[in-house]
Short mmCIF file of C-alpha atoms in Angstrom, two decimals:
data_model
loop_
_atom_site.label_atom_id
_atom_site.label_comp_id
_atom_site.label_asym_id
_atom_site.label_seq_id
_atom_site.Cartn_x
_atom_site.Cartn_y
_atom_site.Cartn_z
CA UNK A 213 -3.10 -3.64 26.12
CA UNK A 214 -5.80 -1.06 25.23
CA UNK A 215 -7.68 -0.83 21.97
CA UNK A 216 -7.03 2.12 19.71
CA UNK A 217 -10.13 3.18 17.75
CA UNK A 218 -9.95 1.91 14.20
CA UNK A 219 -7.43 -0.79 15.09
CA UNK A 220 -7.85 -4.45 15.87
CA UNK A 221 -9.21 -5.37 19.30
CA UNK A 222 -6.79 -6.17 22.10
CA UNK A 223 -5.59 -9.77 22.26
CA UNK A 224 -2.99 -11.80 24.21
CA UNK A 225 -0.57 -11.29 21.34
CA UNK A 226 2.55 -9.46 22.48
CA UNK A 227 4.06 -6.53 20.50
CA UNK A 228 7.13 -8.67 19.81
CA UNK A 229 5.00 -11.45 18.36
CA UNK A 230 3.09 -8.98 16.25
CA UNK A 231 6.32 -7.43 15.04
CA UNK A 232 7.65 -10.87 14.10
CA UNK A 233 4.45 -11.62 12.23
CA UNK A 234 4.60 -8.30 10.44
CA UNK A 235 8.16 -8.84 9.25
CA UNK A 236 7.23 -12.34 8.09
CA UNK A 237 4.14 -11.24 6.13
CA UNK A 238 5.57 -8.09 4.62
CA UNK A 239 8.98 -9.62 4.01
CA UNK A 240 7.40 -12.63 2.29
CA UNK A 241 5.40 -10.34 0.01
CA UNK A 242 8.53 -8.44 -0.99
CA UNK A 243 10.40 -11.70 -1.63
CA UNK A 244 7.48 -12.76 -3.84
CA UNK A 245 7.85 -9.53 -5.85
CA UNK A 246 11.56 -10.26 -6.41
CA UNK A 247 10.80 -13.87 -7.38
CA UNK A 248 8.19 -12.76 -9.92
CA UNK A 249 10.61 -10.20 -11.33
CA UNK A 250 13.28 -12.86 -11.80
CA UNK A 251 10.79 -14.98 -13.75
CA UNK A 252 9.78 -11.89 -15.68
CA UNK A 253 13.41 -11.16 -16.59
CA UNK A 254 13.89 -14.71 -17.86
CA UNK A 255 10.85 -14.32 -20.10
CA UNK A 256 12.01 -10.87 -21.28
CA UNK A 257 9.16 -9.29 -19.27
CA UNK A 258 6.50 -11.12 -21.24
CA UNK A 259 4.41 -11.28 -18.05
CA UNK A 260 3.94 -7.50 -18.22
CA UNK A 261 2.30 -7.79 -21.60
CA UNK A 262 -0.14 -10.41 -20.31
CA UNK A 263 -0.89 -9.25 -16.77
CA UNK A 264 0.03 -5.54 -16.85
CA UNK A 265 -2.89 -3.11 -16.56
CA UNK A 266 -4.28 -1.57 -19.72
CA UNK A 267 -6.54 1.44 -19.04
CA UNK A 268 -10.17 1.19 -20.10
CA UNK A 269 -9.84 -2.27 -21.65
CA UNK A 270 -12.26 -5.05 -20.81
CA UNK A 271 -9.55 -7.54 -19.80
CA UNK A 272 -7.83 -4.74 -17.89
CA UNK A 273 -10.38 -5.13 -15.12
CA UNK A 274 -8.87 -8.47 -14.17
CA UNK A 275 -5.37 -7.01 -14.48
CA UNK A 276 -6.20 -4.75 -11.53
CA UNK A 277 -5.50 -7.83 -9.36
CA UNK A 278 -2.11 -8.62 -10.96
CA UNK A 279 -0.35 -5.43 -12.04
CA UNK A 280 1.17 -4.50 -8.62
CA UNK A 281 2.98 -7.87 -8.62
CA UNK A 282 4.91 -6.97 -11.79
CA UNK A 283 7.68 -4.44 -12.41
CA UNK A 284 9.58 -2.92 -15.31
CA UNK A 285 12.99 -4.08 -14.09
CA UNK A 286 14.92 -5.04 -10.96
CA UNK A 287 15.58 -1.42 -10.03
CA UNK A 288 11.82 -0.80 -10.10
CA UNK A 289 11.31 -3.58 -7.52
CA UNK A 290 14.18 -2.26 -5.38
CA UNK A 291 12.69 1.24 -5.34
CA UNK A 292 9.43 -0.15 -3.93
CA UNK A 293 10.85 -2.79 -1.60
CA UNK A 294 12.10 -0.66 1.28
CA UNK A 295 9.06 1.63 1.64
CA UNK A 296 6.80 -1.42 1.36
CA UNK A 297 8.63 -3.08 4.21
CA UNK A 298 8.64 0.04 6.39
CA UNK A 299 5.06 1.18 5.81
CA UNK A 300 3.69 -2.35 5.66
CA UNK A 301 5.32 -3.26 8.94
CA UNK A 302 4.05 -0.16 10.67
CA UNK A 303 0.52 -0.82 9.48
CA UNK A 304 0.73 -4.49 10.47
CA UNK A 305 1.60 -3.48 14.02
CA UNK A 306 -2.05 -2.46 14.34
CA UNK A 307 -3.18 -5.99 13.47
CA UNK A 308 -3.66 -8.29 10.51
CA UNK A 309 -7.19 -7.08 9.85
CA UNK A 310 -6.03 -3.48 9.69
CA UNK A 311 -3.15 -4.46 7.39
CA UNK A 312 -5.32 -6.46 5.02
CA UNK A 313 -7.91 -3.68 4.86
CA UNK A 314 -5.28 -1.02 4.07
CA UNK A 315 -3.63 -3.21 1.43
CA UNK A 316 -6.93 -4.17 -0.21
CA UNK A 317 -8.17 -0.59 -0.43
CA UNK A 318 -4.82 0.65 -1.72
CA UNK A 319 -4.56 -2.15 -4.27
CA UNK A 320 -8.08 -1.69 -5.65
CA UNK A 321 -7.91 2.09 -5.48
CA UNK A 322 -4.65 2.17 -7.41
CA UNK A 323 -5.91 -0.23 -10.06
CA UNK A 324 -9.26 1.51 -10.44
CA UNK A 325 -7.59 4.90 -10.94
CA UNK A 326 -5.24 3.53 -13.59
CA UNK A 327 -8.04 1.72 -15.40
CA UNK A 328 -10.27 4.82 -15.37
CA UNK A 329 -7.85 7.70 -16.04
CA UNK A 330 -4.58 6.03 -17.06
CA UNK A 331 -2.79 7.66 -19.96
CA UNK A 332 -2.48 4.48 -21.98
CA UNK A 333 0.11 1.77 -22.40
CA UNK A 334 0.73 -0.88 -19.76
CA UNK A 335 1.09 -0.02 -16.06
CA UNK A 336 2.95 -2.27 -13.61
CA UNK A 337 4.41 -1.84 -10.17
CA UNK A 338 3.59 -1.81 -6.44
CA UNK A 339 4.07 1.92 -5.94
CA UNK A 340 0.32 2.38 -5.57
CA UNK A 341 0.52 0.15 -2.50
CA UNK A 342 3.38 2.25 -1.20
CA UNK A 343 1.34 5.41 -1.53
CA UNK A 344 -1.74 3.75 -0.07
CA UNK A 345 0.01 2.49 3.05
CA UNK A 346 1.77 5.82 3.44
CA UNK A 347 -1.46 7.80 3.15
CA UNK A 348 -3.13 5.45 5.66
CA UNK A 349 -0.36 6.04 8.18
CA UNK A 350 -0.55 9.80 7.61
CA UNK A 351 -4.30 10.17 8.23
CA UNK A 352 -5.39 7.38 10.55
CA UNK A 353 -4.33 9.18 13.72
CA UNK A 354 -6.62 12.07 12.96
CA UNK A 355 -9.61 9.76 12.41
CA UNK A 356 -8.75 7.75 15.51
CA UNK A 357 -7.82 10.81 17.59
CA UNK A 358 -4.70 9.00 18.66
CA UNK A 359 -1.88 11.31 19.66
CA UNK A 360 0.86 8.70 19.14
CA UNK A 361 -0.42 7.84 15.64
CA UNK A 362 -0.49 11.54 14.81
CA UNK A 363 3.08 11.87 16.10
CA UNK A 364 4.11 8.90 13.92
CA UNK A 365 2.45 10.52 10.90
CA UNK A 366 4.47 13.70 11.49
CA UNK A 367 7.71 11.75 11.69
CA UNK A 368 6.86 9.80 8.54
CA UNK A 369 5.91 12.96 6.68
CA UNK A 370 9.19 14.58 7.61
CA UNK A 371 11.13 11.51 6.45
CA UNK A 372 9.17 10.47 3.37
CA UNK A 373 6.87 13.38 2.54
CA UNK A 374 8.80 14.11 -0.63
CA UNK A 375 7.32 11.01 -2.28
CA UNK A 376 4.00 12.88 -2.41
CA UNK A 377 5.39 14.76 -5.38
CA UNK A 378 4.60 11.51 -7.22
CA UNK A 379 0.94 12.56 -7.05
CA UNK A 380 1.61 15.57 -9.30
CA UNK A 381 1.37 14.72 -13.04
CA UNK A 382 3.96 17.28 -14.11
CA UNK A 383 6.53 15.89 -11.66
CA UNK A 384 5.82 12.17 -11.96
CA UNK A 385 7.64 11.80 -15.25
CA UNK A 386 7.16 8.31 -16.69
CA UNK A 387 5.77 7.03 -13.38
CA UNK A 388 2.05 6.47 -13.14
CA UNK A 389 0.72 9.31 -10.96
CA UNK A 390 -2.73 7.76 -11.47
CA UNK A 391 -1.61 4.65 -9.60
CA UNK A 392 -0.17 6.82 -6.85
CA UNK A 393 -3.29 8.93 -6.55
CA UNK A 394 -5.63 5.95 -6.51
CA UNK A 395 -3.48 4.13 -3.98
CA UNK A 396 -3.37 7.16 -1.68
CA UNK A 397 -7.14 7.56 -1.98
CA UNK A 398 -7.53 3.90 -1.09
CA UNK A 399 -5.35 4.37 1.99
CA UNK A 400 -7.52 7.23 3.19
CA UNK A 401 -10.63 5.14 2.48
CA UNK A 402 -9.18 2.31 4.61
CA UNK A 403 -8.75 4.69 7.54
CA UNK A 404 -12.35 5.83 7.17
CA UNK A 405 -13.71 2.28 6.93
CA UNK A 406 -11.75 1.07 9.96
CA UNK A 407 -12.82 4.09 12.02
CA UNK A 408 -16.48 3.47 11.07
CA UNK A 409 -16.19 -0.21 12.08
CA UNK A 410 -14.67 0.77 15.42
CA UNK A 411 -17.46 3.28 16.04
CA UNK A 412 -20.08 0.66 15.20
CA UNK A 413 -18.54 -1.84 17.66
CA UNK A 414 -18.46 0.81 20.37
CA UNK A 415 -22.24 1.38 20.18
#
């Protein structure tokens, strides 16, 4: 197996083993989201009031680390579950380090954007992660100069490109476009960081 710039170094791990690990990690995270939502439903969504993200509030800084785990209702979780599994799995196929970097940048970028420019109220949901992972998959091939990653980004854009309308305030409705924008920016940042690390290792 050959290294792709910006991705994890080659190991003895087979693609099948990595795919199994990806499904386990991403699937477990989605199961966790459903479990938290069930608890939230039992408590009449009291968790949202405690751990949801409030823009520009002092305690809201800590809520950056919790708000993607919470949702408004079961349908909200369902709308995020499938794209999280698909995008998360595809990112994980490049390695655990790449996956964790993309998730961390998307998570923090989404939270920072909501905290800084959020319209008010309480924001919850993992859609910022969805946008971050999607943006990472769209741009990483261009940074890595990888033709197959670029081809994958084209296929993903054709299949899911319409979700990018969620970045436009006038079309986002009651959904937090700030979370989407911050998450997408975080995904792009992850691609830049991973490419820079790969270039540093190659020197």
